[in-house]
Amino acid sequence: MSGDHHDDALLSRQVRRLETLLEEKGLVGRDTVDEVIDGFLAGASPVNGAKVVARAWTDPAYKARLLENGAAAVAELGFDAGGVQPQRLRVVENTESVHNVIVCTLCSCYPLRLLGPSPGWYKSEAYRSRVVRDPRGVLAEFGVTLDDGVRVTVWDSSAETRYMVLPRRPAGTGGMGEGELVGVVSRNGLIGTGLV
Ligand code: FE
């Protein structure tokens, strides 16, 4: 963990130095970088992912399109999975026999615009290394215990491909409409460190 903080501090210093240089040379205005970042993240929140899940739970044809081509299906609802460049979004469905978890073992790739900024633990060295070696151990720490028969699949994100988990619709939600179902879905459920 301390290695991570060290790397973050080093990276922050390098970014600040680069910003200062660009400003000194008149290449970008003082507020340009902040404006670009604010614009990029405007409206980015796990609620977007929850809306996608609620639609998939209530509309089987939408769910099929979502699993086939995630980026196109979230765009139908006005959401963007990508970053600065277009990215593939692969939506992985939890079932009775498979539970999916996402990680970026290399750094911290995450569908930012669909799920908002990633939680701190997602970027931690501890999560990134351990969830691959011992997914059940890590899930237990998040309070998720799965039956022995359930296979855990860990998906490693990259610059080109981002992932989102489609959680199982909980029992007892049969009477809920799409709007109400949005409130059932948590950010951890969309990463796979929660059941829903
Ligand atoms: Fe990454």
Short mmCIF file of C-alpha atoms and ligand atoms in Angstrom, two decimals:
data_model
loop_
_atom_site.label_atom_id
_atom_site.label_comp_id
_atom_site.label_asym_id
_atom_site.label_seq_id
_atom_site.Cartn_x
_atom_site.Cartn_y
_atom_site.Cartn_z
CA MET A 1 0.00 0.00 0.00
CA SER A 2 2.79 2.45 0.87
CA GLY A 3 4.33 1.74 -2.54
CA ASP A 4 1.08 2.87 -4.09
CA HIS A 5 1.04 6.16 -2.21
CA HIS A 6 4.65 6.72 -3.20
CA ASP A 7 3.80 6.12 -6.87
CA ASP A 8 0.75 8.39 -6.64
CA ALA A 9 2.82 11.19 -5.10
CA LEU A 10 5.49 10.85 -7.78
CA LEU A 11 2.89 10.84 -10.52
CA SER A 12 1.13 13.88 -9.03
CA ARG A 13 4.41 15.79 -8.94
CA GLN A 14 5.14 14.88 -12.55
CA VAL A 15 1.66 15.90 -13.69
CA ARG A 16 1.89 19.22 -11.83
CA ARG A 17 5.30 19.92 -13.39
CA LEU A 18 3.90 19.16 -16.84
CA GLU A 19 0.88 21.41 -16.22
CA THR A 20 3.17 24.24 -15.08
CA LEU A 21 5.37 23.86 -18.16
CA LEU A 22 2.36 23.88 -20.51
CA GLU A 23 1.01 27.00 -18.81
CA GLU A 24 4.38 28.77 -18.87
CA LYS A 25 4.71 28.11 -22.57
CA GLY A 26 1.19 29.43 -23.11
CA LEU A 27 0.03 26.09 -24.53
CA VAL A 28 -2.88 25.72 -22.13
CA GLY A 29 -4.70 28.24 -19.97
CA ARG A 30 -4.60 27.97 -16.18
CA ASP A 31 -8.06 26.44 -15.95
CA THR A 32 -8.06 24.37 -19.12
CA VAL A 33 -6.97 21.11 -17.53
CA ASP A 34 -9.57 21.37 -14.77
CA GLU A 35 -12.27 22.20 -17.30
CA VAL A 36 -11.39 19.19 -19.44
CA ILE A 37 -11.47 16.86 -16.43
CA ASP A 38 -14.75 18.33 -15.14
CA GLY A 39 -16.31 17.92 -18.58
CA PHE A 40 -15.07 14.37 -18.86
CA LEU A 41 -16.55 13.36 -15.53
CA ALA A 42 -19.76 15.40 -15.74
CA GLY A 43 -22.65 13.13 -14.86
CA ALA A 44 -20.33 10.15 -14.25
CA SER A 45 -21.83 8.17 -11.37
CA PRO A 46 -22.60 4.56 -10.43
CA VAL A 47 -26.27 5.50 -10.86
CA ASN A 48 -25.64 5.32 -14.62
CA GLY A 49 -24.53 1.70 -14.32
CA ALA A 50 -27.48 0.99 -12.02
CA LYS A 51 -29.89 2.35 -14.64
CA VAL A 52 -28.35 0.07 -17.25
CA VAL A 53 -28.79 -2.92 -14.93
CA ALA A 54 -32.41 -2.02 -14.10
CA ARG A 55 -33.20 -1.82 -17.81
CA ALA A 56 -31.53 -5.18 -18.46
CA TRP A 57 -33.50 -6.79 -15.60
CA THR A 58 -36.80 -5.59 -17.00
CA ASP A 59 -36.20 -5.81 -20.77
CA PRO A 60 -34.81 -9.14 -22.04
CA ALA A 61 -34.14 -7.79 -25.54
CA TYR A 62 -32.11 -4.92 -24.05
CA LYS A 63 -30.20 -7.38 -21.87
CA ALA A 64 -29.29 -9.44 -24.94
CA ARG A 65 -27.99 -6.34 -26.71
CA LEU A 66 -26.07 -5.30 -23.59
CA LEU A 67 -24.28 -8.63 -23.34
CA GLU A 68 -23.59 -8.62 -27.08
CA ASN A 69 -22.18 -5.06 -27.34
CA GLY A 70 -21.99 -3.16 -24.07
CA ALA A 71 -20.82 0.17 -25.48
CA ALA A 72 -23.65 0.33 -28.02
CA ALA A 73 -26.28 -0.72 -25.47
CA VAL A 74 -25.27 1.84 -22.83
CA ALA A 75 -25.22 4.50 -25.56
CA GLU A 76 -28.93 3.71 -26.15
CA LEU A 77 -29.54 5.09 -22.64
CA GLY A 78 -27.31 8.10 -23.30
CA PHE A 79 -24.26 6.78 -21.45
CA ASP A 80 -20.68 6.57 -22.56
CA ALA A 81 -18.46 3.70 -21.53
CA GLY A 82 -15.34 5.09 -23.07
CA GLY A 83 -12.56 7.37 -22.08
CA VAL A 84 -10.89 9.86 -24.33
CA GLN A 85 -10.74 7.17 -27.02
CA PRO A 86 -13.59 4.79 -27.84
CA GLN A 87 -13.42 1.67 -25.71
CA ARG A 88 -14.98 -1.72 -25.75
CA LEU A 89 -17.35 -2.35 -22.86
CA ARG A 90 -17.91 -5.95 -21.99
CA VAL A 91 -20.82 -6.58 -19.63
CA VAL A 92 -20.46 -9.88 -17.78
CA GLU A 93 -23.54 -11.50 -16.30
CA ASN A 94 -23.69 -13.14 -12.89
CA THR A 95 -25.72 -16.33 -12.90
CA GLU A 96 -26.53 -19.14 -10.50
CA SER A 97 -23.23 -20.79 -11.42
CA VAL A 98 -20.88 -17.88 -12.25
CA HIS A 99 -19.91 -14.78 -10.27
CA ASN A 100 -17.83 -12.11 -12.04
CA VAL A 101 -15.39 -9.63 -10.57
CA ILE A 102 -13.49 -6.85 -12.33
CA VAL A 103 -10.00 -5.54 -11.68
CA CYS A 104 -7.18 -3.80 -13.47
CA THR A 105 -4.05 -5.67 -12.43
CA LEU A 106 -1.77 -3.27 -14.31
CA CYS A 107 -3.06 0.06 -13.04
CA SER A 108 -6.64 1.19 -12.40
CA CYS A 109 -8.63 1.03 -15.69
CA TYR A 110 -12.32 1.40 -14.93
CA PRO A 111 -15.44 2.47 -16.87
CA LEU A 112 -15.22 5.96 -15.32
CA ARG A 113 -17.97 7.66 -17.25
CA LEU A 114 -20.40 4.84 -16.58
CA LEU A 115 -19.57 4.18 -12.92
CA GLY A 116 -17.98 7.47 -11.79
CA PRO A 117 -14.55 7.67 -10.16
CA SER A 118 -13.33 4.28 -8.92
CA PRO A 119 -13.18 3.57 -5.18
CA GLY A 120 -9.78 3.87 -3.50
CA TRP A 121 -9.51 0.14 -2.82
CA TYR A 122 -9.95 -0.64 -6.53
CA LYS A 123 -6.67 1.16 -7.20
CA SER A 124 -4.84 -0.43 -4.27
CA GLU A 125 -2.01 -2.87 -4.84
CA ALA A 126 -3.65 -5.18 -2.28
CA TYR A 127 -6.88 -5.54 -4.27
CA ARG A 128 -5.23 -5.70 -7.68
CA SER A 129 -2.86 -8.48 -6.76
CA ARG A 130 -4.98 -10.48 -4.35
CA VAL A 131 -8.29 -10.64 -6.20
CA VAL A 132 -6.59 -12.65 -8.95
CA ARG A 133 -4.88 -15.12 -6.60
CA ASP A 134 -7.62 -15.45 -4.02
CA PRO A 135 -10.92 -14.03 -5.30
CA ARG A 136 -13.02 -15.83 -2.70
CA GLY A 137 -10.84 -14.51 0.12
CA VAL A 138 -11.16 -10.96 -1.16
CA LEU A 139 -14.91 -11.32 -1.72
CA ALA A 140 -15.33 -12.59 1.85
CA GLU A 141 -13.72 -9.38 3.09
CA PHE A 142 -16.42 -7.49 1.20
CA GLY A 143 -19.04 -9.66 2.91
CA VAL A 144 -19.72 -11.75 -0.17
CA THR A 145 -19.81 -15.50 0.32
CA LEU A 146 -20.69 -17.76 -2.56
CA ASP A 147 -21.76 -21.39 -2.66
CA ASP A 148 -18.95 -23.84 -3.41
CA GLY A 149 -20.53 -24.65 -6.75
CA VAL A 150 -20.26 -21.07 -8.01
CA ARG A 151 -17.31 -20.37 -10.27
CA VAL A 152 -15.63 -16.98 -9.78
CA THR A 153 -14.33 -15.33 -12.94
CA VAL A 154 -11.99 -12.34 -12.62
CA TRP A 155 -11.83 -9.97 -15.60
CA ASP A 156 -8.69 -7.90 -16.07
CA SER A 157 -9.40 -4.49 -17.59
CA SER A 158 -7.13 -2.83 -20.10
CA ALA A 159 -6.82 0.42 -22.00
CA GLU A 160 -8.98 -1.06 -24.77
CA THR A 161 -11.57 -3.05 -22.83
CA ARG A 162 -13.51 -2.09 -19.74
CA TYR A 163 -15.90 -4.34 -17.86
CA MET A 164 -19.10 -3.99 -15.87
CA VAL A 165 -20.84 -6.74 -13.94
CA LEU A 166 -24.54 -7.39 -14.47
CA PRO A 167 -25.61 -8.60 -11.01
CA ARG A 168 -28.38 -11.15 -10.47
CA ARG A 169 -31.76 -9.62 -9.79
CA PRO A 170 -32.45 -10.27 -6.09
CA ALA A 171 -35.35 -12.45 -5.02
CA GLY A 172 -38.35 -10.48 -3.85
CA THR A 173 -37.94 -7.66 -6.37
CA GLY A 174 -40.44 -9.10 -8.84
CA GLY A 175 -42.97 -6.37 -8.06
CA MET A 176 -40.54 -3.51 -8.56
CA GLY A 177 -40.47 -1.38 -11.69
CA GLU A 178 -37.38 -0.20 -13.48
CA GLY A 179 -37.11 3.07 -11.54
CA GLU A 180 -37.30 1.36 -8.17
CA LEU A 181 -34.78 -1.29 -9.22
CA VAL A 182 -32.15 1.39 -9.89
CA GLY A 183 -31.97 1.95 -6.13
CA VAL A 184 -31.27 -1.73 -5.49
CA VAL A 185 -27.96 -1.74 -7.39
CA SER A 186 -24.75 -0.66 -5.64
CA ARG A 187 -21.41 0.34 -7.05
CA ASN A 188 -19.78 -2.78 -5.58
CA GLY A 189 -22.43 -4.87 -7.31
CA LEU A 190 -21.32 -3.39 -10.63
CA ILE A 191 -17.69 -4.29 -9.87
CA GLY A 192 -18.54 -7.72 -8.48
CA THR A 193 -17.39 -7.08 -4.91
CA GLY A 194 -21.07 -7.00 -3.94
CA LEU A 195 -23.89 -9.34 -4.89
CA VAL A 196 -26.08 -6.51 -6.12
FE FE B 1 -5.49 0.15 -15.70
#
